Short mmCIF file of C-alpha atoms and ligand atoms in Angstrom, two decimals:
data_model
loop_
_atom_site.label_atom_id
_atom_site.label_comp_id
_atom_site.label_asym_id
_atom_site.label_seq_id
_atom_site.Cartn_x
_atom_site.Cartn_y
_atom_site.Cartn_z
CA MET A 217 -27.03 25.19 -5.03
CA GLN A 218 -27.30 21.62 -4.64
CA ILE A 219 -27.80 18.94 -7.61
CA ASP A 220 -28.53 15.34 -7.23
CA HIS A 221 -25.60 12.40 -7.59
CA GLN A 222 -26.67 11.37 -11.58
CA ARG A 223 -26.43 14.89 -12.88
CA LEU A 224 -23.01 15.33 -11.77
CA ARG A 225 -20.99 11.91 -13.02
CA ALA A 226 -22.88 12.95 -15.99
CA VAL A 227 -21.24 16.32 -16.10
CA CYS A 228 -18.24 14.66 -15.05
CA ARG A 229 -18.64 12.13 -17.53
CA ALA A 230 -19.04 14.68 -21.49
CA ILE A 231 -15.88 16.58 -19.84
CA VAL A 232 -13.76 13.76 -18.40
CA ALA A 233 -14.44 11.31 -22.31
CA ALA A 234 -13.39 15.19 -23.77
CA THR A 235 -10.65 15.00 -22.64
CA GLY A 236 -10.19 11.83 -25.38
CA SER A 237 -11.15 9.04 -22.80
CA THR A 238 -13.05 6.19 -23.47
CA GLY A 239 -13.94 2.54 -22.44
CA GLU A 240 -15.64 2.48 -18.90
CA GLU A 241 -12.54 5.02 -17.60
CA PRO A 242 -15.82 8.12 -17.81
CA ASP A 243 -17.65 6.55 -15.68
CA ILE A 244 -14.52 5.75 -13.28
CA VAL A 245 -13.19 8.36 -12.78
CA ALA A 246 -16.16 10.22 -12.72
CA ASN A 247 -18.01 7.81 -9.70
CA HIS A 248 -14.96 7.84 -7.68
CA LEU A 249 -15.66 12.13 -7.43
CA VAL A 250 -18.55 11.85 -6.95
CA GLU A 251 -19.37 9.20 -4.98
CA ALA A 252 -16.54 11.43 -3.43
CA ASN A 253 -18.77 14.32 -3.01
CA LEU A 254 -21.68 12.12 -1.72
CA LYS A 255 -19.38 10.78 1.70
CA GLY A 256 -18.40 14.24 2.47
CA HIS A 257 -15.32 15.12 0.87
CA ASP A 258 -15.56 17.33 -1.29
CA SER A 259 -12.22 18.34 -1.70
CA HIS A 260 -11.89 15.44 -3.38
CA GLY A 261 -15.03 15.06 -5.90
CA LEU A 262 -15.71 16.92 -8.83
CA GLY A 263 -13.83 19.76 -8.18
CA MET A 264 -11.41 18.07 -8.88
CA LEU A 265 -11.86 18.15 -12.21
CA PRO A 266 -10.99 21.68 -13.44
CA ARG A 267 -7.26 20.37 -11.26
CA TYR A 268 -7.26 17.39 -13.67
CA VAL A 269 -8.07 19.14 -17.00
CA GLY A 270 -4.97 21.41 -17.33
CA LEU A 271 -3.40 19.40 -16.56
CA PHE A 272 -3.97 16.92 -18.76
CA ASN A 273 -4.68 20.25 -21.26
CA ARG A 274 -0.13 20.85 -20.30
CA GLY A 275 0.44 17.58 -21.03
CA LEU A 276 0.79 15.76 -17.75
CA LEU A 277 -2.45 13.04 -17.72
CA THR A 278 -2.62 10.43 -20.45
CA PRO A 279 -6.00 8.74 -20.66
CA ASN A 280 -6.75 5.96 -21.68
CA GLN A 281 -3.42 4.22 -19.87
CA THR A 282 -3.80 0.17 -18.82
CA VAL A 283 -1.10 -0.39 -15.68
CA GLU A 284 1.97 -2.01 -16.58
CA ILE A 285 3.95 -4.63 -13.91
CA VAL A 286 6.47 -4.28 -13.39
CA ALA A 287 6.99 -7.80 -11.14
CA ASP A 288 4.17 -10.16 -10.83
CA ALA A 289 6.20 -12.46 -7.68
CA PRO A 290 3.78 -14.09 -4.98
CA PRO A 291 3.33 -12.04 -2.56
CA ILE A 292 4.91 -8.78 -4.82
CA LEU A 293 3.12 -6.65 -7.31
CA HIS A 294 4.64 -3.76 -8.28
CA VAL A 295 2.87 -1.95 -10.73
CA ASP A 296 3.53 1.07 -12.61
CA GLY A 297 -0.43 3.63 -13.47
CA ARG A 298 1.83 5.62 -16.87
CA HIS A 299 0.81 9.44 -15.60
CA GLY A 300 -3.07 8.11 -16.87
CA TYR A 301 -6.75 8.87 -14.86
CA GLY A 302 -5.53 7.63 -11.07
CA GLN A 303 -8.87 7.04 -9.99
CA ALA A 304 -9.02 4.38 -13.25
CA VAL A 305 -5.65 2.95 -13.00
CA ALA A 306 -4.67 3.21 -8.93
CA ARG A 307 -8.12 0.63 -9.95
CA GLN A 308 -6.76 -1.57 -12.09
CA ALA A 309 -4.24 -1.90 -9.59
CA MET A 310 -6.25 -2.44 -6.73
CA LEU A 311 -8.56 -4.94 -8.73
CA LEU A 312 -5.10 -7.00 -9.42
CA ALA A 313 -4.32 -7.01 -5.94
CA VAL A 314 -7.56 -8.48 -4.71
CA ASP A 315 -6.94 -11.09 -7.50
CA ARG A 316 -3.42 -12.19 -6.10
CA ALA A 317 -5.27 -11.61 -1.90
CA ARG A 318 -7.81 -13.64 -2.52
CA ALA A 319 -4.99 -16.30 -4.36
CA GLY A 320 -2.33 -16.16 -2.66
CA GLY A 321 -3.55 -14.76 1.22
CA ALA A 322 -2.29 -11.72 0.88
CA CYS A 323 -1.02 -8.64 -1.10
CA ILE A 324 2.04 -6.16 -1.40
CA LEU A 325 1.34 -4.16 -3.90
CA SER A 326 4.49 -1.09 -5.08
CA LEU A 327 1.67 1.44 -6.54
CA ARG A 328 3.66 4.44 -9.05
CA ASN A 329 3.22 7.17 -11.89
CA CYS A 330 -0.32 7.47 -10.96
CA ASN A 331 -1.68 11.03 -11.73
CA HIS A 332 -3.84 12.22 -8.70
CA ILE A 333 -6.12 8.70 -6.89
CA GLY A 334 -8.38 10.72 -5.10
CA ARG A 335 -10.02 9.47 -2.09
CA VAL A 336 -8.51 6.42 -0.93
CA GLY A 337 -10.35 5.24 0.97
CA THR A 338 -11.86 3.89 -2.46
CA TYR A 339 -9.15 1.48 -2.47
CA GLY A 340 -9.66 0.20 0.88
CA GLU A 341 -13.42 -0.33 -0.09
CA MET A 342 -12.26 -1.94 -2.70
CA ALA A 343 -10.84 -4.24 -0.33
CA VAL A 344 -13.84 -5.34 2.58
CA ASP A 345 -15.93 -5.09 -0.48
CA ALA A 346 -14.07 -8.61 -1.50
CA GLY A 347 -13.64 -9.92 1.72
CA LEU A 348 -9.81 -8.67 2.57
CA ALA A 349 -8.32 -6.04 4.39
CA SER A 350 -5.71 -3.74 3.15
CA LEU A 351 -3.70 -1.38 4.17
CA HIS A 352 -2.99 2.50 2.18
CA PHE A 353 0.07 4.80 2.88
CA VAL A 354 0.32 7.00 -0.12
CA ASN A 355 2.88 9.78 -1.43
CA ALA A 356 2.51 12.56 -3.84
CA THR A 357 5.03 14.69 -5.81
CA GLY A 358 5.54 16.90 -8.35
CA HIS A 359 4.37 20.43 -6.27
CA VAL A 360 5.94 22.30 -3.44
CA PRO A 361 4.77 20.74 -0.31
CA ARG A 362 3.06 21.20 2.67
CA VAL A 363 3.31 19.89 6.18
CA ALA A 364 5.75 20.77 8.35
CA PRO A 365 7.79 18.04 10.03
CA TYR A 366 7.02 17.90 13.60
CA GLY A 367 10.24 20.39 15.32
CA GLY A 368 10.09 21.87 11.99
CA SER A 369 9.15 26.04 10.72
CA ASP A 370 8.56 24.84 7.04
CA ALA A 371 7.00 22.79 4.48
CA ARG A 372 8.41 19.76 3.47
CA LEU A 373 5.99 16.71 2.87
CA PRO A 374 2.19 16.42 0.94
CA THR A 375 -0.17 15.58 2.89
CA ASN A 376 -0.19 12.02 2.12
CA PRO A 377 -3.06 9.69 3.56
CA MET A 378 -3.29 6.43 5.06
CA VAL A 379 -5.69 3.94 4.54
CA ILE A 380 -6.68 0.90 7.06
CA ALA A 381 -9.92 -0.72 5.95
CA ILE A 382 -10.92 -3.98 8.31
CA PRO A 383 -14.28 -5.37 7.45
CA THR A 384 -16.59 -6.55 10.85
CA ALA A 385 -19.37 -8.44 11.31
CA ASP A 386 -21.28 -6.36 9.52
CA ASP A 387 -20.39 -6.13 6.03
CA LYS A 388 -22.80 -2.51 5.91
CA ARG A 389 -20.31 -0.92 8.59
CA PRO A 390 -16.53 -1.91 7.48
CA PHE A 391 -14.17 -0.06 9.58
CA VAL A 392 -12.53 2.74 7.08
CA LEU A 393 -9.92 4.56 8.70
CA ASP A 394 -9.00 7.15 5.46
CA MET A 395 -6.69 10.87 7.07
CA ALA A 396 -4.64 12.46 5.44
CA THR A 397 -1.74 13.44 7.74
CA ALA A 398 -2.27 17.07 8.12
CA ALA A 399 -3.66 17.90 10.62
CA ILE A 400 -6.64 20.05 8.36
CA ALA A 401 -7.05 19.00 5.14
CA MET A 402 -6.12 21.71 2.26
CA GLY A 403 -9.79 21.22 1.04
CA LYS A 404 -10.77 22.62 3.88
CA VAL A 405 -7.84 25.75 4.10
CA ARG A 406 -9.25 26.48 0.59
CA VAL A 407 -12.77 26.64 2.09
CA ALA A 408 -12.41 29.40 4.74
CA LYS A 409 -10.00 31.49 2.78
CA ASN A 410 -12.60 31.73 0.27
CA LYS A 411 -15.29 32.69 3.06
CA GLY A 412 -12.94 34.40 4.24
CA GLU A 413 -12.88 33.72 8.06
CA THR A 414 -10.56 32.01 9.54
CA VAL A 415 -7.96 28.69 10.78
CA GLU A 416 -8.40 28.33 14.60
CA GLY A 417 -6.76 25.65 16.76
CA ASP A 418 -2.88 25.76 16.40
CA LEU A 419 -2.69 24.48 12.75
CA LEU A 420 -0.83 26.59 9.98
CA LEU A 421 2.30 28.54 10.33
CA ASP A 422 3.08 31.48 8.24
CA PRO A 423 6.03 31.65 5.45
CA GLN A 424 8.43 32.26 8.86
CA GLY A 425 7.28 29.99 10.21
CA ARG A 426 4.94 30.90 13.68
CA PRO A 427 2.08 30.14 14.55
CA THR A 428 -0.97 31.48 12.38
CA THR A 429 -4.72 31.93 11.93
CA ASP A 430 -4.85 33.15 8.64
CA PRO A 431 -5.75 30.67 5.55
CA ASN A 432 -3.91 32.76 3.22
CA VAL A 433 0.13 32.43 3.89
CA MET A 434 -1.18 28.29 1.86
CA PHE A 435 -2.38 30.55 -1.58
CA ARG A 436 1.22 32.81 -1.94
CA ARG A 437 4.43 32.36 -2.81
CA PRO A 438 7.06 31.31 -0.90
CA ILE A 439 4.05 29.46 0.90
CA GLY A 440 3.27 28.57 5.03
CA ALA A 441 2.57 25.07 5.91
CA LEU A 442 0.48 22.83 7.51
CA ARG A 443 0.90 21.02 10.43
CA ALA A 444 1.13 17.22 10.58
CA PHE A 445 -1.74 15.97 12.60
CA GLY A 446 -1.12 14.36 16.45
CA LEU A 447 2.07 16.13 16.92
CA HIS A 448 5.81 13.99 16.10
CA LYS A 449 2.78 10.05 15.94
CA GLY A 450 1.97 12.53 12.87
CA TYR A 451 5.34 13.35 11.86
CA GLY A 452 6.06 9.48 12.01
CA ILE A 453 2.83 8.00 10.40
CA SER A 454 3.84 11.05 7.26
CA LEU A 455 7.37 10.78 6.91
CA ALA A 456 6.86 6.44 6.55
CA CYS A 457 4.58 7.81 3.45
CA GLU A 458 7.41 8.82 1.44
CA LEU A 459 9.04 6.02 1.98
CA LEU A 460 6.52 3.41 1.87
CA ALA A 461 4.70 4.44 -0.78
CA GLY A 462 7.76 6.28 -2.71
CA ALA A 463 11.14 5.31 -2.16
CA PHE A 464 10.09 1.64 -3.29
CA SER A 465 7.88 2.46 -5.71
CA GLY A 466 10.40 3.79 -8.23
CA GLY A 467 8.06 6.96 -7.96
CA GLY A 468 10.00 9.16 -6.02
CA THR A 469 9.53 11.45 -2.93
CA ILE A 470 9.04 14.71 -2.57
CA GLN A 471 12.99 15.45 -1.57
CA PRO A 472 13.38 18.85 -3.55
CA GLU A 473 14.64 17.41 -7.51
CA ARG A 474 10.86 16.28 -7.08
CA GLN A 475 8.52 19.40 -6.42
CA ALA A 476 8.34 19.62 -10.14
CA PRO A 477 6.24 21.10 -12.15
CA ASP A 478 2.99 21.75 -10.74
CA THR A 479 1.01 18.55 -11.00
CA ILE A 480 -0.42 16.04 -8.79
CA VAL A 481 1.76 12.60 -8.48
CA ASN A 482 0.68 10.06 -6.41
CA ASN A 483 2.59 6.40 -5.41
CA MET A 484 1.06 3.83 -2.89
CA PHE A 485 2.75 1.54 -1.59
CA ALA A 486 -0.37 -1.17 -0.14
CA LEU A 487 -1.34 -4.81 1.43
CA VAL A 488 -3.79 -6.33 0.53
CA PHE A 489 -5.04 -10.01 2.55
CA ASP A 490 -7.69 -12.66 3.56
CA PRO A 491 -8.03 -12.21 7.60
CA ALA A 492 -9.66 -16.05 7.41
CA ARG A 493 -5.97 -16.72 6.51
CA LEU A 494 -5.04 -15.30 9.60
CA ALA A 495 -8.44 -16.41 12.46
CA ASP A 496 -11.82 -18.43 11.21
CA PRO A 497 -14.33 -15.50 10.89
CA GLY A 498 -17.10 -17.41 13.26
CA TRP A 499 -14.52 -16.35 15.72
CA SER A 500 -13.00 -13.20 14.59
CA LYS A 501 -16.44 -11.21 12.70
CA PRO A 502 -17.88 -11.92 16.52
CA GLU A 503 -14.73 -10.98 18.19
CA ILE A 504 -15.13 -8.47 16.56
CA ASP A 505 -19.24 -7.57 16.92
CA LYS A 506 -18.34 -6.83 20.56
CA VAL A 507 -14.84 -5.32 21.32
CA VAL A 508 -17.30 -2.68 18.13
CA ALA A 509 -20.04 -2.55 20.72
CA TYR A 510 -18.06 -2.30 23.63
CA VAL A 511 -15.82 0.74 22.50
CA THR A 512 -18.67 3.23 20.56
CA GLY A 513 -20.64 1.62 23.56
CA SER A 514 -18.89 4.34 25.51
CA PRO A 515 -21.16 6.77 27.01
CA PRO A 516 -20.76 10.54 24.27
CA ALA A 517 -19.78 13.33 26.02
CA ASP A 518 -22.20 15.03 23.94
CA PRO A 519 -25.07 13.25 24.64
CA SER A 520 -26.52 14.75 20.71
CA ALA A 521 -22.70 13.05 19.48
CA PRO A 522 -22.63 9.13 19.24
CA VAL A 523 -19.37 6.93 19.32
CA LEU A 524 -18.82 6.36 16.24
CA ILE A 525 -16.74 3.97 14.05
CA ALA A 526 -14.54 5.07 10.50
CA GLY A 527 -16.47 5.65 8.59
CA ASP A 528 -19.18 6.19 10.24
CA PRO A 529 -19.62 9.85 9.08
CA GLU A 530 -19.23 9.04 5.51
CA ARG A 531 -21.76 6.26 5.29
CA ALA A 532 -24.51 8.93 7.55
CA MET A 533 -23.31 11.49 4.95
CA HIS A 534 -23.91 9.69 1.75
CA ALA A 535 -27.19 8.68 2.62
CA GLU A 536 -27.97 11.90 2.72
CA ARG A 537 -26.63 13.60 0.26
CA THR A 538 -27.53 11.15 -2.47
CA ALA A 539 -31.34 12.29 -0.75
CA LYS A 540 -30.81 15.43 -0.61
CA GLY A 541 -28.73 15.90 -3.93
CA VAL A 542 -24.73 17.41 -3.75
CA PRO A 543 -24.50 21.36 -2.16
CA VAL A 544 -22.41 22.36 -4.95
CA ASP A 545 -20.11 26.09 -4.39
CA PRO A 546 -20.66 28.89 -7.13
CA THR A 547 -16.77 28.34 -7.29
CA THR A 548 -16.46 24.84 -7.87
CA TRP A 549 -19.52 25.12 -10.65
CA GLU A 550 -17.38 28.28 -12.49
CA GLU A 551 -14.24 26.14 -12.85
CA ILE A 552 -15.97 22.75 -14.02
CA LEU A 553 -17.83 25.31 -16.73
CA ALA A 554 -14.07 26.89 -17.69
CA ALA A 555 -12.67 23.05 -17.75
CA GLY A 556 -15.72 22.88 -19.90
CA GLU A 557 -14.50 25.10 -22.69
CA THR A 558 -11.66 24.76 -22.68
CA LEU A 559 -12.14 20.72 -23.87
CA GLY A 560 -14.75 22.09 -26.84
CA LEU A 561 -17.51 21.35 -24.02
CA ALA A 562 -20.27 25.17 -24.29
CA ARG A 563 -21.96 26.31 -20.87
CA GLY A 564 -25.24 25.41 -21.81
CA ASP A 565 -25.16 21.91 -22.34
CA ILE A 566 -23.19 21.26 -19.69
CA GLU A 567 -26.23 23.96 -17.51
CA ARG A 568 -28.89 21.52 -19.43
CA MET A 569 -26.48 18.03 -18.14
CA ALA A 570 -27.07 19.19 -14.86
CA ALA A 571 -30.21 21.09 -14.23
N1 NAD B 839 -4.94 11.75 -2.78
C1 NAD B 839 -3.83 12.27 -2.87
O1 NAD B 839 -2.80 12.37 -2.65
C2 NAD B 839 -4.36 12.69 -1.75
C3 NAD B 839 -3.83 13.19 0.06
C4 NAD B 839 -4.50 13.74 1.33
C5 NAD B 839 -6.22 13.26 1.37
N2 NAD B 839 -6.18 12.77 0.50
C6 NAD B 839 -8.10 12.42 0.59
O2 NAD B 839 -8.59 13.50 1.55
C7 NAD B 839 -9.74 12.77 2.91
C8 NAD B 839 -9.89 13.24 3.15
O3 NAD B 839 -8.78 12.84 4.30
P1 NAD B 839 -9.05 14.27 6.01
O4 NAD B 839 -8.28 13.80 6.90
O5 NAD B 839 -10.32 15.34 5.91
O6 NAD B 839 -10.63 13.36 6.97
P2 NAD B 839 -11.49 13.16 7.87
O7 NAD B 839 -10.83 13.79 8.92
O8 NAD B 839 -12.23 13.84 7.48
O9 NAD B 839 -11.98 11.51 8.41
C9 NAD B 839 -10.40 10.98 8.70
C10 NAD B 839 -11.04 9.44 9.07
O10 NAD B 839 -11.30 9.84 9.79
C11 NAD B 839 -12.74 9.66 10.13
N3 NAD B 839 -13.73 9.98 11.46
C12 NAD B 839 -14.14 11.55 10.87
N4 NAD B 839 -15.28 11.38 12.14
C13 NAD B 839 -14.78 10.67 13.61
C14 NAD B 839 -15.58 10.20 14.38
N5 NAD B 839 -16.78 11.40 14.94
N6 NAD B 839 -15.45 9.11 14.94
C15 NAD B 839 -14.71 8.19 14.12
N7 NAD B 839 -14.08 8.07 12.99
C16 NAD B 839 -14.43 9.65 12.18
C17 NAD B 839 -13.65 8.71 8.86
O11 NAD B 839 -14.77 7.62 8.54
C18 NAD B 839 -12.53 8.70 8.36
O12 NAD B 839 -11.90 7.70 8.94
C19 NAD B 839 -9.71 11.09 2.42
O13 NAD B 839 -10.09 10.63 1.55
C20 NAD B 839 -8.03 10.72 2.12
O14 NAD B 839 -7.74 9.94 1.26
C21 NAD B 839 -5.96 12.20 -1.00
#
């Protein structure tokens, strides 16, 4: 079914509020999730909410957290998310980092102990919306790894995402590279499994380390593995996420002591900086404009698919889904209704909010 994004925001808000979340937090979490859907990243949209409710019910997610400042000594800002809703505590941390980068030119943000922070591009967009640029490296602990190291045969790494966000000459078209370091997102493997399809392209390994196209290997124990993107290079970036985000934040890495209790804890290393302190925007903006026009002016290999920059696909999808509604599959919808019930929300009430 297709659901209007405003109605989905209301559903998400109600469910988050039913976990005891107050103030602006239900809105922040709901808006983050629905914006991910609008931008085409359903794997990080409202379909995550049942997982968050499960974590809350198990005492692993604590609503209404204010980040704890561990160290604030420019250019360093070290922050603890206290296992709050990741979308809310990571946003608080980024607002602080943006303030410091505006004042001092740059901020190195180290953030630890957040529940799942969602679509990481959101934080890059916060930087570019403030006229800044940012780099983000994220790791994840508290669950079994899913990505095999290059040359390895079993999963030893999470799908560790990274983001590079840079303002361009066009305020409405920033460069926002936002990507998991796995060759394929777990959400896409789940879709293939639910549809009974195979996953082509040498992207999966079975538990014995043999290439397979069967998505079910990622949903059984022992688990199979996803390959990292880009062979040894993607593997290198994935491990860099562990080192930068996990080791220096104090949140920890995916080594075997940190693979339980089936939760999602994110840590993030970010560099937020003011590009105007490096190059006069009067020079750099036209330069960026020219290089973007030059690169995207390459004759398309497929005449129906023009050359894009990172961030373009999300903007196009956002426009389309804002107009037409967000597709929500029956399995995800049922999980949302069931999650609401565990918090005392009647199915009929949630269905009415969405209708
Ligand atoms: N919180 C976490 O622990 C976690 C973990 C993994 C992934 N994620 C999130 O999952 C989401 C999905 O990641 P993904 O790797 O599947 O994304 P993806 O492969 O869909 O896109 C990756 C990047 O490529 C760009 N892109 C796509 N098509 C393009 C084209 N034709 N030309 C130019 N650029 C193009 C996109 O704009 C995006 O910046 C991300 O938002 C990420 O932050 C979060």
